[in-house]
Short mmCIF file of C-alpha atoms and ligand atoms in Angstrom, two decimals:
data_model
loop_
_atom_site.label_atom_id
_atom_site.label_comp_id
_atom_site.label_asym_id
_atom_site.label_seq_id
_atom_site.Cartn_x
_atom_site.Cartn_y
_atom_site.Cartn_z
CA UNK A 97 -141.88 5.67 -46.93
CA UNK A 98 -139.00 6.76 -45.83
CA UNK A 99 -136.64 9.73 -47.82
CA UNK A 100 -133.73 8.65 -45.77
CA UNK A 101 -131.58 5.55 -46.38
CA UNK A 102 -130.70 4.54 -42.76
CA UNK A 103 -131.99 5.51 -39.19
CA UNK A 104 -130.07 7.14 -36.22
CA UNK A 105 -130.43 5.76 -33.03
CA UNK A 106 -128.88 7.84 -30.85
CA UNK A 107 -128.24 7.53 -26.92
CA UNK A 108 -127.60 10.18 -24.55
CA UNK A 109 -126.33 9.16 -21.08
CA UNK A 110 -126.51 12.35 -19.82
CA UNK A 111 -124.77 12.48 -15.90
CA UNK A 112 -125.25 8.72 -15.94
CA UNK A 113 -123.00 5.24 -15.96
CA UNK A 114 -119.26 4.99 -15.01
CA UNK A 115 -116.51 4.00 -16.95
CA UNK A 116 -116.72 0.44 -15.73
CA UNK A 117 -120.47 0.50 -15.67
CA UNK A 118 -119.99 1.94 -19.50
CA UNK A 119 -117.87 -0.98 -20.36
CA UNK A 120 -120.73 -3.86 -19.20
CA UNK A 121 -123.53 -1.98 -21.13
CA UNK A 122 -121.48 -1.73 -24.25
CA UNK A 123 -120.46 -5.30 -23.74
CA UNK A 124 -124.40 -5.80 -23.60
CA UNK A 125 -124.86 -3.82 -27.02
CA UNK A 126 -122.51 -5.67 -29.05
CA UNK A 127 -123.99 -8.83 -27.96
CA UNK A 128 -127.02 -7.70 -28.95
CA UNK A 129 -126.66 -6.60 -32.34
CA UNK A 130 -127.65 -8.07 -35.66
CA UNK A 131 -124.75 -8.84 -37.16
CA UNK A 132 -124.99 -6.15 -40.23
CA UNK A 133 -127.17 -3.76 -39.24
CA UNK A 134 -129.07 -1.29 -41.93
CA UNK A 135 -128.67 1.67 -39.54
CA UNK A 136 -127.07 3.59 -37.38
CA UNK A 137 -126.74 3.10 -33.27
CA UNK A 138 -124.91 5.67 -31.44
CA UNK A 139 -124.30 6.32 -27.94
CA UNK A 140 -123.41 9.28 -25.81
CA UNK A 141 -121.96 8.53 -22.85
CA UNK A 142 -120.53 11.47 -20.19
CA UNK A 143 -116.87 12.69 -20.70
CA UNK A 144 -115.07 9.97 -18.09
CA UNK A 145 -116.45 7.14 -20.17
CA UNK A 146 -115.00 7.99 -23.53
CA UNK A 147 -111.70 6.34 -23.17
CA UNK A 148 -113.28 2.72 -22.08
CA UNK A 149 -115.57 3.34 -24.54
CA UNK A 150 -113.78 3.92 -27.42
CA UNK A 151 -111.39 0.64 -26.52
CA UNK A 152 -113.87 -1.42 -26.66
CA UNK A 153 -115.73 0.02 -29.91
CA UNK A 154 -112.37 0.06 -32.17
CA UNK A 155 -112.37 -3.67 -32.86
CA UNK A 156 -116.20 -3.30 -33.99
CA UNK A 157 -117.74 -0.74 -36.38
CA UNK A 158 -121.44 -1.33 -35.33
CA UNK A 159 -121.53 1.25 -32.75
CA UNK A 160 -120.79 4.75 -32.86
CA UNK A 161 -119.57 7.07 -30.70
CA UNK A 162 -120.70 10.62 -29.82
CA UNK A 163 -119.98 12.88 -26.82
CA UNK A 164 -122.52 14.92 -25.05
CA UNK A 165 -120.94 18.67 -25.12
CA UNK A 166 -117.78 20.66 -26.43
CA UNK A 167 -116.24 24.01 -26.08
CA UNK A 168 -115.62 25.64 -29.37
CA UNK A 169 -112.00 27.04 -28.76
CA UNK A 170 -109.77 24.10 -29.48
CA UNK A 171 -107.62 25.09 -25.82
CA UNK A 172 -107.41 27.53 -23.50
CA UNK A 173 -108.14 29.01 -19.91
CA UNK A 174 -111.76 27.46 -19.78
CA UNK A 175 -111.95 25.23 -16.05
CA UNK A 176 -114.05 22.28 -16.43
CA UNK A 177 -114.32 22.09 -20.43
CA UNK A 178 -113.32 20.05 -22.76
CA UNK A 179 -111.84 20.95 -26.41
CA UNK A 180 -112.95 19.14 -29.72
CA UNK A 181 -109.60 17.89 -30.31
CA UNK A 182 -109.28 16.28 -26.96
CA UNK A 183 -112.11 14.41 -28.34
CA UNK A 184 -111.22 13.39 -31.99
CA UNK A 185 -108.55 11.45 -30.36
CA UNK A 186 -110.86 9.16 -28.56
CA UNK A 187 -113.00 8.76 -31.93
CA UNK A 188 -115.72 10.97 -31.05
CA UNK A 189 -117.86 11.23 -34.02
CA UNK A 190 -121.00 13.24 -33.14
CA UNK A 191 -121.57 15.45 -30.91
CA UNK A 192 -124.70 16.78 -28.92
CA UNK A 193 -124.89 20.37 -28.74
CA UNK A 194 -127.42 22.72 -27.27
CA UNK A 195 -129.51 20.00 -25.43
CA UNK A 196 -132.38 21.50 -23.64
CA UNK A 197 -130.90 20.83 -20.54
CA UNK A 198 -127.73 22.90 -21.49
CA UNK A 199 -129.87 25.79 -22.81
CA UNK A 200 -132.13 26.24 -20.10
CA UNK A 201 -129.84 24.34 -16.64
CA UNK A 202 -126.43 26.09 -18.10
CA UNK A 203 -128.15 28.92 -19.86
CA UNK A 204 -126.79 28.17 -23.03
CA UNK A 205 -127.20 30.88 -25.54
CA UNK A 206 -127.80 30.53 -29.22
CA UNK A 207 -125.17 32.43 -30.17
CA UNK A 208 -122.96 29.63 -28.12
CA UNK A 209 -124.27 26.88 -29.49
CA UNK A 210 -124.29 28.32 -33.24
CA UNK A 211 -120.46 28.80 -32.36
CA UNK A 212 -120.24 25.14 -31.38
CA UNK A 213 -121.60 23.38 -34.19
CA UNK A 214 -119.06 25.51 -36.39
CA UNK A 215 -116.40 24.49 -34.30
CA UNK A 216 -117.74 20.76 -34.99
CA UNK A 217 -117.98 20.57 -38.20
CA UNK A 218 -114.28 22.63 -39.07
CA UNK A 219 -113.22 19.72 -37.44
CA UNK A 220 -114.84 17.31 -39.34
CA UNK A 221 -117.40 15.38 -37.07
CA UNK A 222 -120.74 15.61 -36.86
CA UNK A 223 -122.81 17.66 -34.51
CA UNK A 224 -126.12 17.12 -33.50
CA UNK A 225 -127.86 20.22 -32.77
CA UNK A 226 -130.93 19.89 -30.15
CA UNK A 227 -134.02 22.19 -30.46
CA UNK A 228 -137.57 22.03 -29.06
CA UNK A 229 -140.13 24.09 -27.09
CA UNK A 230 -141.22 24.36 -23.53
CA UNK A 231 -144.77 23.71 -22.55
CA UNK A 232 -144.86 27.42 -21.83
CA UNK A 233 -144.24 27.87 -25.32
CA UNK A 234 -146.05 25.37 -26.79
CA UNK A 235 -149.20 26.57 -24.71
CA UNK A 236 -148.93 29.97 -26.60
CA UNK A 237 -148.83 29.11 -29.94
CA UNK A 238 -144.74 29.63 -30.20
CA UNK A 239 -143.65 26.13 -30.99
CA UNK A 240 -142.79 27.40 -34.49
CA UNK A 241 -141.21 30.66 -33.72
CA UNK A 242 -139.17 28.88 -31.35
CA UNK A 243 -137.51 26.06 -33.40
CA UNK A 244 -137.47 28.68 -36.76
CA UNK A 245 -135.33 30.73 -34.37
CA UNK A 246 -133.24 27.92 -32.75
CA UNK A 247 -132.51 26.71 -36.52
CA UNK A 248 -131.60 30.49 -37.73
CA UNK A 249 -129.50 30.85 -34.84
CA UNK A 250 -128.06 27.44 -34.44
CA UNK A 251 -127.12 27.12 -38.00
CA UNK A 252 -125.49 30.57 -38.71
CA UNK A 253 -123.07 30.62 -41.20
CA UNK A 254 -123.01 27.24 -42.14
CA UNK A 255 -123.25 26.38 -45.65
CA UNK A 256 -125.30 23.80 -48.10
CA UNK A 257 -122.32 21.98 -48.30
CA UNK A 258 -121.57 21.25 -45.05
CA UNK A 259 -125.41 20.42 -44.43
CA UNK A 260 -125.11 16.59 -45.02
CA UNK A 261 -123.08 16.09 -41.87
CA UNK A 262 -125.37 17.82 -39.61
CA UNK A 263 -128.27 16.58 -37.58
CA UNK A 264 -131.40 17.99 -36.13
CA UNK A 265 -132.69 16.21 -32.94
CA UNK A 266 -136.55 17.27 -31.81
CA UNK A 267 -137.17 17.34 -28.44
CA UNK A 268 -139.84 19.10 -26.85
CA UNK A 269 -138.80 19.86 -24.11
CA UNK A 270 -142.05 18.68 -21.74
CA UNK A 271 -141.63 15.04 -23.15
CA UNK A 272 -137.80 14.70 -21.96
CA UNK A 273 -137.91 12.35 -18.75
CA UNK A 274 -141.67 13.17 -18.03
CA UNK A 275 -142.89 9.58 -19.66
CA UNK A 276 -144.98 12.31 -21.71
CA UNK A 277 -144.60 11.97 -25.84
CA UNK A 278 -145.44 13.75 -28.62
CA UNK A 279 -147.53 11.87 -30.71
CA UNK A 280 -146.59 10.48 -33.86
CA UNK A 281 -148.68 13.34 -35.89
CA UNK A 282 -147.74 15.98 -33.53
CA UNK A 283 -144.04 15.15 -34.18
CA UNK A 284 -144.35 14.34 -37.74
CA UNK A 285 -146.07 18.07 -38.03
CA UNK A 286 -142.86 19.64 -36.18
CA UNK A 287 -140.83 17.63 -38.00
CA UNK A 288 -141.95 17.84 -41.84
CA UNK A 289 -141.81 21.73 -40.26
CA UNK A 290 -137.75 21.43 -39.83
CA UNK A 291 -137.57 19.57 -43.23
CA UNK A 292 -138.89 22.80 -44.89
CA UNK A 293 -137.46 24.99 -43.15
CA UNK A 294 -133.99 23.53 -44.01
CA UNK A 295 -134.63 23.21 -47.83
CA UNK A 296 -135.33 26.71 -47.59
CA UNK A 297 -132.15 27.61 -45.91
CA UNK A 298 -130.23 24.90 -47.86
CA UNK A 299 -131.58 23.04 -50.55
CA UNK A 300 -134.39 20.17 -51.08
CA UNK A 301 -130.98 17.69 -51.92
CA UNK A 302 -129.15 19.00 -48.39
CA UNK A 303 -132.20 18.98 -46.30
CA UNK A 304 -133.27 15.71 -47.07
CA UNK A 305 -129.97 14.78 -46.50
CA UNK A 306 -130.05 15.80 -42.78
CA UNK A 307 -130.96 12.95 -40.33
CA UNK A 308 -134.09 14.55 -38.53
CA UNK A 309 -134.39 12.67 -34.87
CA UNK A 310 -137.32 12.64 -32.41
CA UNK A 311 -136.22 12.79 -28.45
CA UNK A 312 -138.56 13.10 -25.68
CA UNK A 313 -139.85 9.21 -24.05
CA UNK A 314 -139.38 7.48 -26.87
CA UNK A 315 -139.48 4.07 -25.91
CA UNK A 316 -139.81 0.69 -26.87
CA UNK A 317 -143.34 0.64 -26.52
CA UNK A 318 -143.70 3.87 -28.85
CA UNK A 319 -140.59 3.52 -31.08
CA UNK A 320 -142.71 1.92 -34.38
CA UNK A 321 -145.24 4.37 -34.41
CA UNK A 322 -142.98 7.60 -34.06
CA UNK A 323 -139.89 5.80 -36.36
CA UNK A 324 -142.72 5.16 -39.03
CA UNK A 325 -143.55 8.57 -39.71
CA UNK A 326 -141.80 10.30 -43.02
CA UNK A 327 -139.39 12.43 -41.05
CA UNK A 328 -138.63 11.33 -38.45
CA UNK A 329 -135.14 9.22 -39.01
CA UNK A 330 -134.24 8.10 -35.75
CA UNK A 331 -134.43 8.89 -32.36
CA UNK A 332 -132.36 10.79 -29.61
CA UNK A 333 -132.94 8.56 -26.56
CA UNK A 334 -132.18 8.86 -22.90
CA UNK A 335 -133.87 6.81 -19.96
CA UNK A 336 -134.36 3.99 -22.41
CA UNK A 337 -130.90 3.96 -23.71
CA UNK A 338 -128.91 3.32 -20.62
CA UNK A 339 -130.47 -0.46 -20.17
CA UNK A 340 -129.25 -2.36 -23.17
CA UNK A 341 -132.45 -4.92 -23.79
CA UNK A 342 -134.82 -1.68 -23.97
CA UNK A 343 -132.28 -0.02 -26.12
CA UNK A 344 -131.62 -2.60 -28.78
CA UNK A 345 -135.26 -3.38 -28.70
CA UNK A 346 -135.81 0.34 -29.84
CA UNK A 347 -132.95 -0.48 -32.62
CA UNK A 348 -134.37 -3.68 -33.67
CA UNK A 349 -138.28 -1.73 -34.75
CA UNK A 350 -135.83 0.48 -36.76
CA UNK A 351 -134.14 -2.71 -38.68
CA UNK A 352 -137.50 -3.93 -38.95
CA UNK A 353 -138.67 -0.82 -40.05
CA UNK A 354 -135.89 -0.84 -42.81
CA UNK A 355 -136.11 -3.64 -44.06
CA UNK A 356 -140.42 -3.10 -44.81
CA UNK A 357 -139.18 0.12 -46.47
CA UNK A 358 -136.75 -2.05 -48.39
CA UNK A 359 -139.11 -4.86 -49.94
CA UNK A 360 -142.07 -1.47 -50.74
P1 PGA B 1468 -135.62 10.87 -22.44
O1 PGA B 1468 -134.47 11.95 -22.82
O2 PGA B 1468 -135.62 9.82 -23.51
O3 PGA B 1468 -135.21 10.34 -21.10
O4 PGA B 1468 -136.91 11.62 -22.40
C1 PGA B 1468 -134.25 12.33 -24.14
C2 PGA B 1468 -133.17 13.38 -24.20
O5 PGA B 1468 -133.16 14.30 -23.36
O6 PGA B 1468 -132.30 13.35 -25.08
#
């Protein structure tokens, strides 16, 4: 059973779909969609997207919309970034920060991406900060260390308060794209891991309050028995999220999901 009251499910593009590709698989979405759903379904699609995307999502609130990066500094001299308040205006409400593939292809730093999720949440949205292990690490015994240090770092400075509006994603980083997932105990273990690890930092109230999500091939065919486990409350989902039946089948276990948890 479930401490949460509603899932995320959460897609990230990454360097994928068009504007006017965007606009046919959001059209697919909104078909798609139960007509009040119990959760949350999010997507993420790359900066050049935004603007179609946001057009069509205004008239509906049953999908919400994140962006995949942001520079903290709200302007300035910084080629090729863009600002959080660039993206409040196209009704960003989450965004991604410190994805693996920033940390490790950009060489994103900690310190960075602590910087960033303060810059996100001054402004009032909702970041989602990314952490997870390599196989390197996980094949000596630093799984832990890593993510306890990724948290520590990440979360600097931010208060109990403010706690309710973030979100952890998992994703190790060997199951991103590799068809490879952690299994449902393995992630629960990491997981329940981050949940005590944040009531430490915060408080039992603010940590349960943080949406915990699993990323790494989740996919339709593995959504029940990862979304099942106690904390994991939603997934973080890339291949299967940019083709809209394997994407709103994923959302569909979670209303199912829901509603068992609802009638226990
Ligand atoms: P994947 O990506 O679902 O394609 O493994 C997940 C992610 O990187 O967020």
């Amino acid at each position: 059973m479930h401490t949460q009251k509603s899932f995320l499910i959460a897609g990230n593009w990454k360097m994928n779909k068009t504007a006017a590709e965007t606009v046919t698989l959001i059209q697919a979405l909104q078909n798609g969609l139960p007509n009040k759903p119990k959760n949350e379904l999010l997507i993420c699609p790359p900066f050049t997207s935004l603007f179609e995307a946001q057009r069509l999502l205004r008239s509906s609130e049953m999908l919400s919309l994140g962006a995949q990066n942001a520079h903290p500094k709200p302007s300035g001299a910084y080629t090729g970034e863009i600002s959080i308040p660039m993206l409040e205006e196209l009704h960003v409400r989450y965004i991604l920060i410190g994805h693996s593939e920033r940390r490790l292809l950009f060489n994103e730093t900690n310190k960075f991406i602590n910087e960033k999720v303060r810059a996100v949440l001054s402004a009032g949205l909702k970041p989602v900060l990314c952490v997870g292990e390599t196989l390197e690490q996980r094949k000596s015994n630093q799984t832990f260390s890593v993510i306890e240090n990724q948290l520590l770092a990440g979360l600097r400075e931010i208060e109990a308060k403010e706690a309710s509006s973030i979100t952890v994603a998992y994703e190790p980083v060997w199951a991103i794209g590799t068809g490879e997932t952690a299994t449902p105990e393995l992630a629960q273990t990491v997981h329940a891991f981050i949940r005590q690890w944040l009531s430490k930092r915060f408080n039992e109230t603010s940590a349960a309050s943080i949406r915990l999500l699993y990323g790494g091939s989740l996919k339709p065919e593995n959504a029940k028995e990862l979304l099942m486990q106690k904390d994991i409350d939603g997934g973080l989902i890339g291949g299967a999220s940019l083709d809209a039946k394997a994407f709103l089948s994923i959302f569909q276990t979670a209303e199912a999901i829901a509603q068992e948890n609802l009638l226990s």
